[in-house]
PDB file of C-alpha atoms in Angstrom:
ATOM      1  CA  MET A 943       0.000   0.000   0.000  1.00  0.00           C
ATOM      2  CA  THR A 944       1.078   3.645  -0.466  1.00  0.00           C
ATOM      3  CA  VAL A 945       2.523   5.210   2.653  1.00  0.00           C
ATOM      4  CA  ASN A 946       3.904   8.578   3.686  1.00  0.00           C
ATOM      5  CA  ARG A 947       7.558   7.988   4.560  1.00  0.00           C
ATOM      6  CA  ARG A 948       8.782  10.078   7.467  1.00  0.00           C
ATOM      7  CA  ASN A 949      12.190  10.924   8.838  1.00  0.00           C
ATOM      8  CA  TRP A 950      12.026   9.060  12.126  1.00  0.00           C
ATOM      9  CA  LYS A 951      14.309   9.545  15.092  1.00  0.00           C
ATOM     10  CA  GLU A 952      16.838   6.813  15.711  1.00  0.00           C
ATOM     11  CA  LEU A 953      15.527   4.361  18.282  1.00  0.00           C
ATOM     12  CA  PRO A 954      17.300   4.257  21.674  1.00  0.00           C
ATOM     13  CA  PRO A 955      20.205   1.772  21.405  1.00  0.00           C
ATOM     14  CA  HIS A 956      19.621   0.140  24.792  1.00  0.00           C
ATOM     15  CA  ILE A 957      15.995  -0.975  24.318  1.00  0.00           C
ATOM     16  CA  SER A 958      15.224  -4.652  23.805  1.00  0.00           C
ATOM     17  CA  ALA A 959      14.894  -6.162  20.345  1.00  0.00           C
ATOM     18  CA  ALA A 960      11.218  -6.823  21.090  1.00  0.00           C
ATOM     19  CA  GLN A 961      10.502  -3.194  21.927  1.00  0.00           C
ATOM     20  CA  SER A 962      12.415  -2.082  18.854  1.00  0.00           C
ATOM     21  CA  ALA A 963      10.288  -4.374  16.686  1.00  0.00           C
ATOM     22  CA  LEU A 964       7.117  -2.959  18.255  1.00  0.00           C
ATOM     23  CA  ALA A 965       8.179   0.653  17.668  1.00  0.00           C
ATOM     24  CA  LYS A 966       9.082  -0.069  14.027  1.00  0.00           C
ATOM     25  CA  ALA A 967       5.704  -1.758  13.467  1.00  0.00           C
ATOM     26  CA  LEU A 968       3.880   1.196  15.047  1.00  0.00           C
ATOM     27  CA  ARG A 969       5.769   3.570  12.756  1.00  0.00           C
ATOM     28  CA  GLU A 970       4.792   1.550   9.701  1.00  0.00           C
ATOM     29  CA  ILE A 971       1.170   1.718  10.824  1.00  0.00           C
ATOM     30  CA  ARG A 972       1.371   5.471  11.438  1.00  0.00           C
ATOM     31  CA  GLU A 973       2.715   6.056   7.923  1.00  0.00           C
ATOM     32  CA  CYS A 974      -0.544   4.702   6.516  1.00  0.00           C
ATOM     33  CA  SER A 975      -2.425   7.841   7.584  1.00  0.00           C
ATOM     34  CA  PRO A 976      -2.065  11.092   5.637  1.00  0.00           C
ATOM     35  CA  ARG A 977      -3.115  13.128   8.673  1.00  0.00           C
ATOM     36  CA  THR A 978      -0.882  14.840  11.205  1.00  0.00           C
ATOM     37  CA  GLN A 979       0.205  13.054  14.338  1.00  0.00           C
ATOM     38  CA  ALA A 980      -1.777  15.483  16.484  1.00  0.00           C
ATOM     39  CA  GLN A 981      -4.965  14.680  14.543  1.00  0.00           C
ATOM     40  CA  ILE A 982      -4.384  10.959  14.903  1.00  0.00           C
ATOM     41  CA  ALA A 983      -3.708  11.307  18.633  1.00  0.00           C
ATOM     42  CA  LYS A 984      -6.884  13.332  19.175  1.00  0.00           C
ATOM     43  CA  ASP A 985      -9.095  10.706  17.519  1.00  0.00           C
ATOM     44  CA  ALA A 986      -7.226   7.972  19.413  1.00  0.00           C
ATOM     45  CA  CYS A 987      -8.097   9.709  22.729  1.00  0.00           C
ATOM     46  CA  GLN A 988      -4.525  10.392  23.802  1.00  0.00           C
ATOM     47  CA  GLU A 989      -2.070  13.250  24.027  1.00  0.00           C
ATOM     48  CA  PRO A 990       0.195  13.890  20.996  1.00  0.00           C
ATOM     49  CA  THR A 991       3.231  13.557  23.271  1.00  0.00           C
ATOM     50  CA  THR A 992       2.000  10.147  24.403  1.00  0.00           C
ATOM     51  CA  LEU A 993       1.710   8.890  20.836  1.00  0.00           C
ATOM     52  CA  SER A 994       5.127  10.334  19.969  1.00  0.00           C
ATOM     53  CA  ASN A 995       6.605   8.538  22.969  1.00  0.00           C
ATOM     54  CA  HIS A 996       5.205   5.214  21.765  1.00  0.00           C
ATOM     55  CA  LEU A 997       6.451   5.724  18.211  1.00  0.00           C
ATOM     56  CA  ASN A 998       9.938   6.602  19.445  1.00  0.00           C
ATOM     57  CA  ALA A 999      10.136   3.688  21.911  1.00  0.00           C
ATOM     58  CA  GLY A1000      10.050   5.975  24.921  1.00  0.00           C
ATOM     59  CA  ARG A1001       7.246   3.903  26.421  1.00  0.00           C
ATOM     60  CA  ILE A1002       5.432   0.668  25.673  1.00  0.00           C
ATOM     61  CA  PRO A1003       1.783   1.605  25.035  1.00  0.00           C
ATOM     62  CA  ASP A1004      -1.065   0.301  27.147  1.00  0.00           C
ATOM     63  CA  GLU A1005      -3.206  -2.191  25.272  1.00  0.00           C
ATOM     64  CA  SER A1006      -6.177   0.191  25.160  1.00  0.00           C
ATOM     65  CA  LEU A1007      -4.059   2.994  23.652  1.00  0.00           C
ATOM     66  CA  LEU A1008      -2.566   0.640  21.095  1.00  0.00           C
ATOM     67  CA  ARG A1009      -6.037  -0.520  20.040  1.00  0.00           C
ATOM     68  CA  ASP A1010      -7.326   3.053  19.722  1.00  0.00           C
ATOM     69  CA  PHE A1011      -4.297   4.095  17.668  1.00  0.00           C
ATOM     70  CA  TYR A1012      -4.652   1.113  15.339  1.00  0.00           C
ATOM     71  CA  THR A1013      -8.402   1.644  14.859  1.00  0.00           C
ATOM     72  CA  THR A1014      -7.901   5.335  14.069  1.00  0.00           C
ATOM     73  CA  VAL A1015      -5.239   4.722  11.403  1.00  0.00           C
ATOM     74  CA  GLU A1016      -7.248   1.814   9.987  1.00  0.00           C
ATOM     75  CA  LYS A1017     -10.191   4.179   9.426  1.00  0.00           C
ATOM     76  CA  ASP A1018      -7.890   6.710   7.758  1.00  0.00           C
ATOM     77  CA  ALA A1019      -6.542   4.048   5.419  1.00  0.00           C
ATOM     78  CA  ALA A1020     -10.051   2.881   4.556  1.00  0.00           C
ATOM     79  CA  THR A1021     -11.132   6.458   3.815  1.00  0.00           C
ATOM     80  CA  THR A1022      -8.232   7.079   1.442  1.00  0.00           C
ATOM     81  CA  GLY A1023      -8.513   3.653  -0.179  1.00  0.00           C
ATOM     82  CA  SER A1024      -4.932   2.826   0.701  1.00  0.00           C
ATOM     83  CA  GLY A1025      -5.648  -0.820   1.385  1.00  0.00           C
ATOM     84  CA  PRO A1026      -4.974  -2.990   4.454  1.00  0.00           C
ATOM     85  CA  LEU A1027      -2.454  -1.967   7.086  1.00  0.00           C
ATOM     86  CA  PRO A1028       0.978  -3.645   7.009  1.00  0.00           C
ATOM     87  CA  HIS A1029       0.408  -5.300  10.385  1.00  0.00           C
ATOM     88  CA  ALA A1030      -2.678  -6.926  11.919  1.00  0.00           C
ATOM     89  CA  LEU A1031      -3.858  -5.774  15.349  1.00  0.00           C
ATOM     90  CA  ASP A1032      -3.221  -9.232  16.805  1.00  0.00           C
ATOM     91  CA  GLU A1033       0.369  -9.016  15.582  1.00  0.00           C
ATOM     92  CA  LEU A1034       0.876  -5.676  17.319  1.00  0.00           C
ATOM     93  CA  LEU A1035      -0.639  -6.992  20.543  1.00  0.00           C
ATOM     94  CA  ALA A1036       1.715  -9.972  20.427  1.00  0.00           C
ATOM     95  CA  LEU A1037       4.702  -7.667  19.864  1.00  0.00           C
ATOM     96  CA  ARG A1038       3.560  -5.550  22.807  1.00  0.00           C
ATOM     97  CA  LEU A1039       3.398  -8.570  25.119  1.00  0.00           C
ATOM     98  CA  ASP A1040       6.846  -9.657  24.010  1.00  0.00           C
ATOM     99  CA  ALA A1041       8.202  -6.153  24.618  1.00  0.00           C
ATOM    100  CA  LYS A1042       6.661  -6.120  28.105  1.00  0.00           C
ATOM    101  CA  THR A1043       8.323  -9.415  29.035  1.00  0.00           C
ATOM    102  CA  LYS A1044      11.610  -9.264  30.946  1.00  0.00           C
ATOM    103  CA  HIS A1045      13.433 -12.238  29.494  1.00  0.00           C
ATOM    104  CA  CYS A1046      16.558 -12.135  31.647  1.00  0.00           C
ATOM    105  CA  GLY A1047      18.384 -10.113  34.271  1.00  0.00           C
ATOM    106  CA  CYS A1048      20.369  -8.139  31.717  1.00  0.00           C
ATOM    107  CA  CYS A1049      17.448  -6.866  29.646  1.00  0.00           C
ATOM    108  CA  ALA A1050      15.159  -4.007  30.570  1.00  0.00           C
ATOM    109  CA  VAL A1051      11.479  -3.458  29.890  1.00  0.00           C
ATOM    110  CA  GLY A1052      10.592   0.027  28.685  1.00  0.00           C
ATOM    111  CA  TYR A1053      12.794   3.085  28.636  1.00  0.00           C
ATOM    112  CA  PRO A1054      14.734   4.191  30.568  1.00  0.00           C
ATOM    113  CA  ALA A1055      15.904   0.883  32.082  1.00  0.00           C
ATOM    114  CA  ALA A1056      13.897   0.296  35.231  1.00  0.00           C
ATOM    115  CA  ALA A1057      16.742  -1.320  37.167  1.00  0.00           C
ATOM    116  CA  GLU A1058      19.264   1.439  36.549  1.00  0.00           C
ATOM    117  CA  GLN A1059      17.287   4.624  35.946  1.00  0.00           C
ATOM    118  CA  PRO A1060      14.127   4.873  38.072  1.00  0.00           C
ATOM    119  CA  GLU A1061      11.381   6.463  36.092  1.00  0.00           C
ATOM    120  CA  LYS A1062      10.814  10.113  36.892  1.00  0.00           C
ATOM    121  CA  PRO A1063       8.085  12.299  35.409  1.00  0.00           C
ATOM    122  CA  ALA A1064      10.692  14.889  34.358  1.00  0.00           C
ATOM    123  CA  GLN A1065      12.431  12.313  32.154  1.00  0.00           C
ATOM    124  CA  GLN A1066       9.355  11.846  29.975  1.00  0.00           C
ATOM    125  CA  PRO A1067       8.053  14.383  27.426  1.00  0.00           C
ATOM    126  CA  ALA A1068       5.782  16.758  29.287  1.00  0.00           C
ATOM    127  CA  SER A1069       2.081  15.971  29.030  1.00  0.00           C
ATOM    128  CA  PRO A1070      -0.661  18.498  29.796  1.00  0.00           C
ATOM    129  CA  ILE A1071      -1.997  16.171  32.489  1.00  0.00           C
ATOM    130  CA  VAL A1072       1.189  14.609  33.888  1.00  0.00           C
ATOM    131  CA  SER A1073       1.338  16.908  36.932  1.00  0.00           C
ATOM    132  CA  ASN A1074      -2.303  16.381  37.871  1.00  0.00           C
ATOM    133  CA  PRO A1075      -3.038  12.739  38.837  1.00  0.00           C
ATOM    134  CA  GLY A1076      -6.726  13.497  39.417  1.00  0.00           C
ATOM    135  CA  LEU A1077      -7.094  14.888  35.922  1.00  0.00           C
ATOM    136  CA  ALA A1078      -5.216  11.932  34.460  1.00  0.00           C
ATOM    137  CA  ARG A1079      -7.550   9.483  36.216  1.00  0.00           C
ATOM    138  CA  ALA A1080     -10.603  11.333  34.987  1.00  0.00           C
ATOM    139  CA  ARG A1081      -9.357  11.392  31.397  1.00  0.00           C
ATOM    140  CA  ARG A1082      -8.529   7.700  31.456  1.00  0.00           C
ATOM    141  CA  LEU A1083     -12.067   7.008  32.654  1.00  0.00           C
ATOM    142  CA  ARG A1084     -13.525   9.171  29.892  1.00  0.00           C
ATOM    143  CA  ARG A1085     -11.277   7.605  27.251  1.00  0.00           C
ATOM    144  CA  ARG A1086     -12.387   4.107  28.235  1.00  0.00           C
ATOM    145  CA  SER A1087     -16.046   5.095  28.271  1.00  0.00           C
ATOM    146  CA  ARG A1088     -15.951   6.645  24.803  1.00  0.00           C
ATOM    147  CA  ARG A1089     -15.018   3.293  23.289  1.00  0.00           C
ATOM    148  CA  ARG A1090     -18.324   1.856  24.496  1.00  0.00           C
ATOM    149  CA  GLU A1091     -21.475   2.486  22.471  1.00  0.00           C
ATOM    150  CA  ILE A1092     -24.147   2.409  25.135  1.00  0.00           C
ATOM    151  CA  SER A1093     -27.382   4.323  25.488  1.00  0.00           C
ATOM    152  CA  VAL A1094     -27.754   6.819  28.297  1.00  0.00           C
ATOM    153  CA  PRO A1095     -31.036   8.734  28.829  1.00  0.00           C
ATOM    154  CA  GLN A1096     -30.788  12.365  27.743  1.00  0.00           C
ATOM    155  CA  GLU A1097     -32.928  13.567  30.631  1.00  0.00           C
ATOM    156  CA  HIS A1098     -33.061  12.744  34.316  1.00  0.00           C
ATOM    157  CA  THR A1099     -35.674  10.017  34.703  1.00  0.00           C
ATOM    158  CA  GLY A1100     -36.739   7.836  37.567  1.00  0.00           C
ATOM    159  CA  ALA A1101     -36.044   8.190  41.259  1.00  0.00           C
ATOM    160  CA  PRO A1102     -32.533   8.545  42.681  1.00  0.00           C
ATOM    161  CA  VAL A1103     -30.907   5.361  43.895  1.00  0.00           C
ATOM    162  CA  PRO A1104     -29.512   6.255  47.347  1.00  0.00           C
ATOM    163  CA  LEU A1105     -26.222   4.859  48.554  1.00  0.00           C
ATOM    164  CA  SER A1106     -26.143   2.670  51.629  1.00  0.00           C
ATOM    165  CA  GLU A1107     -25.594   4.420  54.943  1.00  0.00           C
ATOM    166  CA  GLY A1108     -22.034   3.112  55.169  1.00  0.00           C
ATOM    167  CA  ASP A1109     -21.139   4.699  51.808  1.00  0.00           C
ATOM    168  CA  ARG A1110     -22.219   8.277  52.469  1.00  0.00           C
ATOM    169  CA  ARG A1111     -22.017  11.007  55.026  1.00  0.00           C
ATOM    170  CA  PRO A1112     -25.349  10.994  56.913  1.00  0.00           C
ATOM    171  CA  THR A1113     -25.259  14.713  57.679  1.00  0.00           C
ATOM    172  CA  GLU A1114     -24.933  15.515  53.970  1.00  0.00           C
ATOM    173  CA  SER A1115     -27.264  12.883  52.506  1.00  0.00           C
ATOM    174  CA  ALA A1116     -29.767  15.583  51.576  1.00  0.00           C
ATOM    175  CA  GLU A1117     -27.228  16.851  49.040  1.00  0.00           C
ATOM    176  CA  LEU A1118     -27.349  13.620  47.018  1.00  0.00           C
ATOM    177  CA  THR A1119     -29.806  15.235  44.616  1.00  0.00           C
ATOM    178  CA  TRP A1120     -28.412  14.003  41.301  1.00  0.00           C
ATOM    179  CA  PRO A1121     -30.542  10.966  40.337  1.00  0.00           C
ATOM    180  CA  GLU A1122     -27.616   9.160  38.708  1.00  0.00           C
ATOM    181  CA  THR A1123     -25.346   9.316  41.787  1.00  0.00           C
ATOM    182  CA  GLY A1124     -26.375   5.892  43.022  1.00  0.00           C
ATOM    183  CA  LEU A1125     -26.169   4.445  39.521  1.00  0.00           C
ATOM    184  CA  VAL A1126     -22.619   5.708  39.055  1.00  0.00           C
ATOM    185  CA  ALA A1127     -21.630   4.332  42.462  1.00  0.00           C
ATOM    186  CA  ARG A1128     -23.124   0.950  41.607  1.00  0.00           C
ATOM    187  CA  TYR A1129     -21.395   0.848  38.214  1.00  0.00           C
ATOM    188  CA  LEU A1130     -18.021   1.591  39.802  1.00  0.00           C
ATOM    189  CA  ALA A1131     -18.571  -0.885  42.644  1.00  0.00           C
ATOM    190  CA  ASP A1132     -19.373  -3.591  40.067  1.00  0.00           C
ATOM    191  CA  GLY A1133     -16.327  -2.740  37.968  1.00  0.00           C
ATOM    192  CA  GLN A1134     -18.457  -1.324  35.143  1.00  0.00           C
ATOM    193  CA  ASN A1135     -16.144   1.638  34.575  1.00  0.00           C
ATOM    194  CA  HIS A1136     -17.081   1.967  30.914  1.00  0.00           C
ATOM    195  CA  GLU A1137     -20.750   2.500  31.694  1.00  0.00           C
ATOM    196  CA  ALA A1138     -19.984   4.903  34.522  1.00  0.00           C
ATOM    197  CA  GLY A1139     -17.521   6.840  32.399  1.00  0.00           C
ATOM    198  CA  PHE A1140     -19.934   7.300  29.519  1.00  0.00           C
ATOM    199  CA  LEU A1141     -22.654   8.572  31.826  1.00  0.00           C
ATOM    200  CA  LEU A1142     -20.249  11.042  33.463  1.00  0.00           C
ATOM    201  CA  TRP A1143     -18.827  12.230  30.150  1.00  0.00           C
ATOM    202  CA  GLN A1144     -22.297  12.839  28.740  1.00  0.00           C
ATOM    203  CA  ALA A1145     -23.341  14.752  31.863  1.00  0.00           C
ATOM    204  CA  GLY A1146     -20.384  17.113  31.497  1.00  0.00           C
ATOM    205  CA  ALA A1147     -20.974  17.531  27.781  1.00  0.00           C
ATOM    206  CA  SER A1148     -24.700  18.304  27.896  1.00  0.00           C
ATOM    207  CA  TYR A1149     -25.949  19.456  31.313  1.00  0.00           C
ATOM    208  CA  SER A1150     -26.802  23.063  32.075  1.00  0.00           C
ATOM    209  CA  ALA A1151     -24.795  24.989  34.679  1.00  0.00           C
ATOM    210  CA  PRO A1152     -27.235  24.165  37.544  1.00  0.00           C
ATOM    211  CA  GLY A1153     -27.216  20.513  36.480  1.00  0.00           C
ATOM    212  CA  ILE A1154     -23.414  20.392  36.553  1.00  0.00           C
ATOM    213  CA  VAL A1155     -23.355  21.919  40.054  1.00  0.00           C
ATOM    214  CA  GLU A1156     -25.912  19.356  41.222  1.00  0.00           C
ATOM    215  CA  ALA A1157     -24.078  16.397  39.662  1.00  0.00           C
ATOM    216  CA  VAL A1158     -20.629  17.413  40.888  1.00  0.00           C
ATOM    217  CA  THR A1159     -21.882  18.197  44.401  1.00  0.00           C
ATOM    218  CA  SER A1160     -23.675  14.864  44.679  1.00  0.00           C
ATOM    219  CA  CYS A1161     -20.609  12.937  43.497  1.00  0.00           C
ATOM    220  CA  ARG A1162     -18.342  14.784  45.941  1.00  0.00           C
ATOM    221  CA  VAL A1163     -20.722  14.184  48.857  1.00  0.00           C
ATOM    222  CA  ALA A1164     -20.934  10.489  47.964  1.00  0.00           C
ATOM    223  CA  GLY A1165     -17.151  10.238  47.991  1.00  0.00           C
ATOM    224  CA  LEU A1166     -16.989   9.743  44.202  1.00  0.00           C
ATOM    225  CA  ASP A1167     -14.241  12.295  43.593  1.00  0.00           C
ATOM    226  CA  ASP A1168     -13.016  10.698  40.351  1.00  0.00           C
ATOM    227  CA  ALA A1169     -16.594  10.805  39.029  1.00  0.00           C
ATOM    228  CA  ALA A1170     -16.935  14.500  39.862  1.00  0.00           C
ATOM    229  CA  GLU A1171     -13.639  15.261  38.131  1.00  0.00           C
ATOM    230  CA  ALA A1172     -14.625  13.241  35.057  1.00  0.00           C
ATOM    231  CA  ILE A1173     -17.699  15.469  34.718  1.00  0.00           C
ATOM    232  CA  LEU A1174     -15.573  18.615  35.045  1.00  0.00           C
ATOM    233  CA  VAL A1175     -13.038  17.431  32.457  1.00  0.00           C
ATOM    234  CA  SER A1176     -15.866  16.719  30.036  1.00  0.00           C
ATOM    235  CA  VAL A1177     -17.174  20.252  30.603  1.00  0.00           C
ATOM    236  CA  THR A1178     -13.814  21.701  29.497  1.00  0.00           C
ATOM    237  CA  GLU A1179     -14.113  20.003  26.100  1.00  0.00           C
ATOM    238  CA  ARG A1180     -17.270  21.869  25.151  1.00  0.00           C
ATOM    239  CA  ALA A1181     -16.957  23.960  22.001  1.00  0.00           C
ATOM    240  CA  ASP A1182     -19.128  26.670  23.586  1.00  0.00           C
ATOM    241  CA  ARG A1183     -16.547  28.453  25.749  1.00  0.00           C
ATOM    242  CA  GLN A1184     -19.173  30.819  27.155  1.00  0.00           C
ATOM    243  CA  ALA A1185     -21.045  27.805  28.514  1.00  0.00           C
ATOM    244  CA  VAL A1186     -17.833  26.658  30.208  1.00  0.00           C
ATOM    245  CA  LEU A1187     -17.440  30.071  31.835  1.00  0.00           C
ATOM    246  CA  ASN A1188     -21.098  30.035  32.932  1.00  0.00           C
ATOM    247  CA  ILE A1189     -20.573  26.659  34.586  1.00  0.00           C
ATOM    248  CA  ALA A1190     -17.437  27.928  36.321  1.00  0.00           C
ATOM    249  CA  ALA A1191     -19.404  30.930  37.592  1.00  0.00           C
ATOM    250  CA  ALA A1192     -22.213  28.676  38.859  1.00  0.00           C
ATOM    251  CA  LEU A1193     -19.732  26.455  40.703  1.00  0.00           C
ATOM    252  CA  ASN A1194     -18.121  29.518  42.236  1.00  0.00           C
ATOM    253  CA  ASP A1195     -21.508  30.888  43.365  1.00  0.00           C
ATOM    254  CA  ALA A1196     -22.202  27.511  44.966  1.00  0.00           C
ATOM    255  CA  GLY A1197     -18.977  27.767  46.962  1.00  0.00           C
ATOM    256  CA  ARG A1198     -17.282  24.969  45.012  1.00  0.00           C
ATOM    257  CA  HIS A1199     -14.039  26.900  44.576  1.00  0.00           C
ATOM    258  CA  GLY A1200     -11.855  23.784  44.410  1.00  0.00           C
ATOM    259  CA  ASP A1201     -13.928  22.469  41.519  1.00  0.00           C
ATOM    260  CA  VAL A1202     -13.608  25.814  39.715  1.00  0.00           C
ATOM    261  CA  THR A1203      -9.825  25.648  40.073  1.00  0.00           C
ATOM    262  CA  PHE A1204      -9.730  22.040  38.846  1.00  0.00           C
ATOM    263  CA  MET A1205     -11.940  22.772  35.852  1.00  0.00           C
ATOM    264  CA  LEU A1206     -10.113  25.914  34.725  1.00  0.00           C
ATOM    265  CA  THR A1207      -6.748  24.203  35.162  1.00  0.00           C
ATOM    266  CA  ALA A1208      -7.957  21.302  33.012  1.00  0.00           C
ATOM    267  CA  ALA A1209      -9.271  23.726  30.388  1.00  0.00           C
ATOM    268  CA  THR A1210      -5.979  25.631  30.285  1.00  0.00           C
ATOM    269  CA  ARG A1211      -3.894  22.477  29.931  1.00  0.00           C
ATOM    270  CA  SER A1212      -6.149  21.039  27.270  1.00  0.00           C
ATOM    271  CA  ALA A1213      -5.773  24.177  25.194  1.00  0.00           C
ATOM    272  CA  GLY A1214      -2.003  24.295  25.701  1.00  0.00           C
TER     273      GLY A1214
END
């Protein structure tokens, strides 16, 4: 098939042969898309620096990120009529597993070598979310949820499902006014993170300012801090920036100053 040859950086000399093979395969896949790396990364639900790190053997990608990257380029190739990709997804997954395996005491997994150079955030290309673990957790939850095609009601329907007494603060139970609070808690307790993430992402993307305040407050009161932050991160991705500012103002009026700071920080880093 026709590909766009790029001038790639030389791979680090001390990585394993397996990781080198994975990086070369990922590069061959990337060359099958005519779009920029930033465009590919956006559709693959990851930061451009993250994708660059994988392509340059700086890190071994998580399976979910590898799948998203492959699916995105596969769609690009299908759109341009370039034909099948040079590597099957199963082949890439097998290469990833091999690269993740430490075969002996003298070989390292990943880069830099774990035994000799402990990984430090400053040694990796800076990511807009690397210094905010809460934001990173929320984005991972949203990224996982977006891969699921499930139906979530557009309006609040039905009665709220209250949490058990042991899972909430009794003095603040009256604040659990968002009907989906109990549903989110149940999803997360059952390990259904995809379903929870989609519901939270959709709330942030579509609710009015009062609805966002209600949802975030209920999640915070219920101890679902990651859920509250997932909603706020989704808010920052709205195209209507005035709506984002209105939501920030509503949170501020409600005394949720920490949530305002989190949301505006996320918005700033996403735009950077």
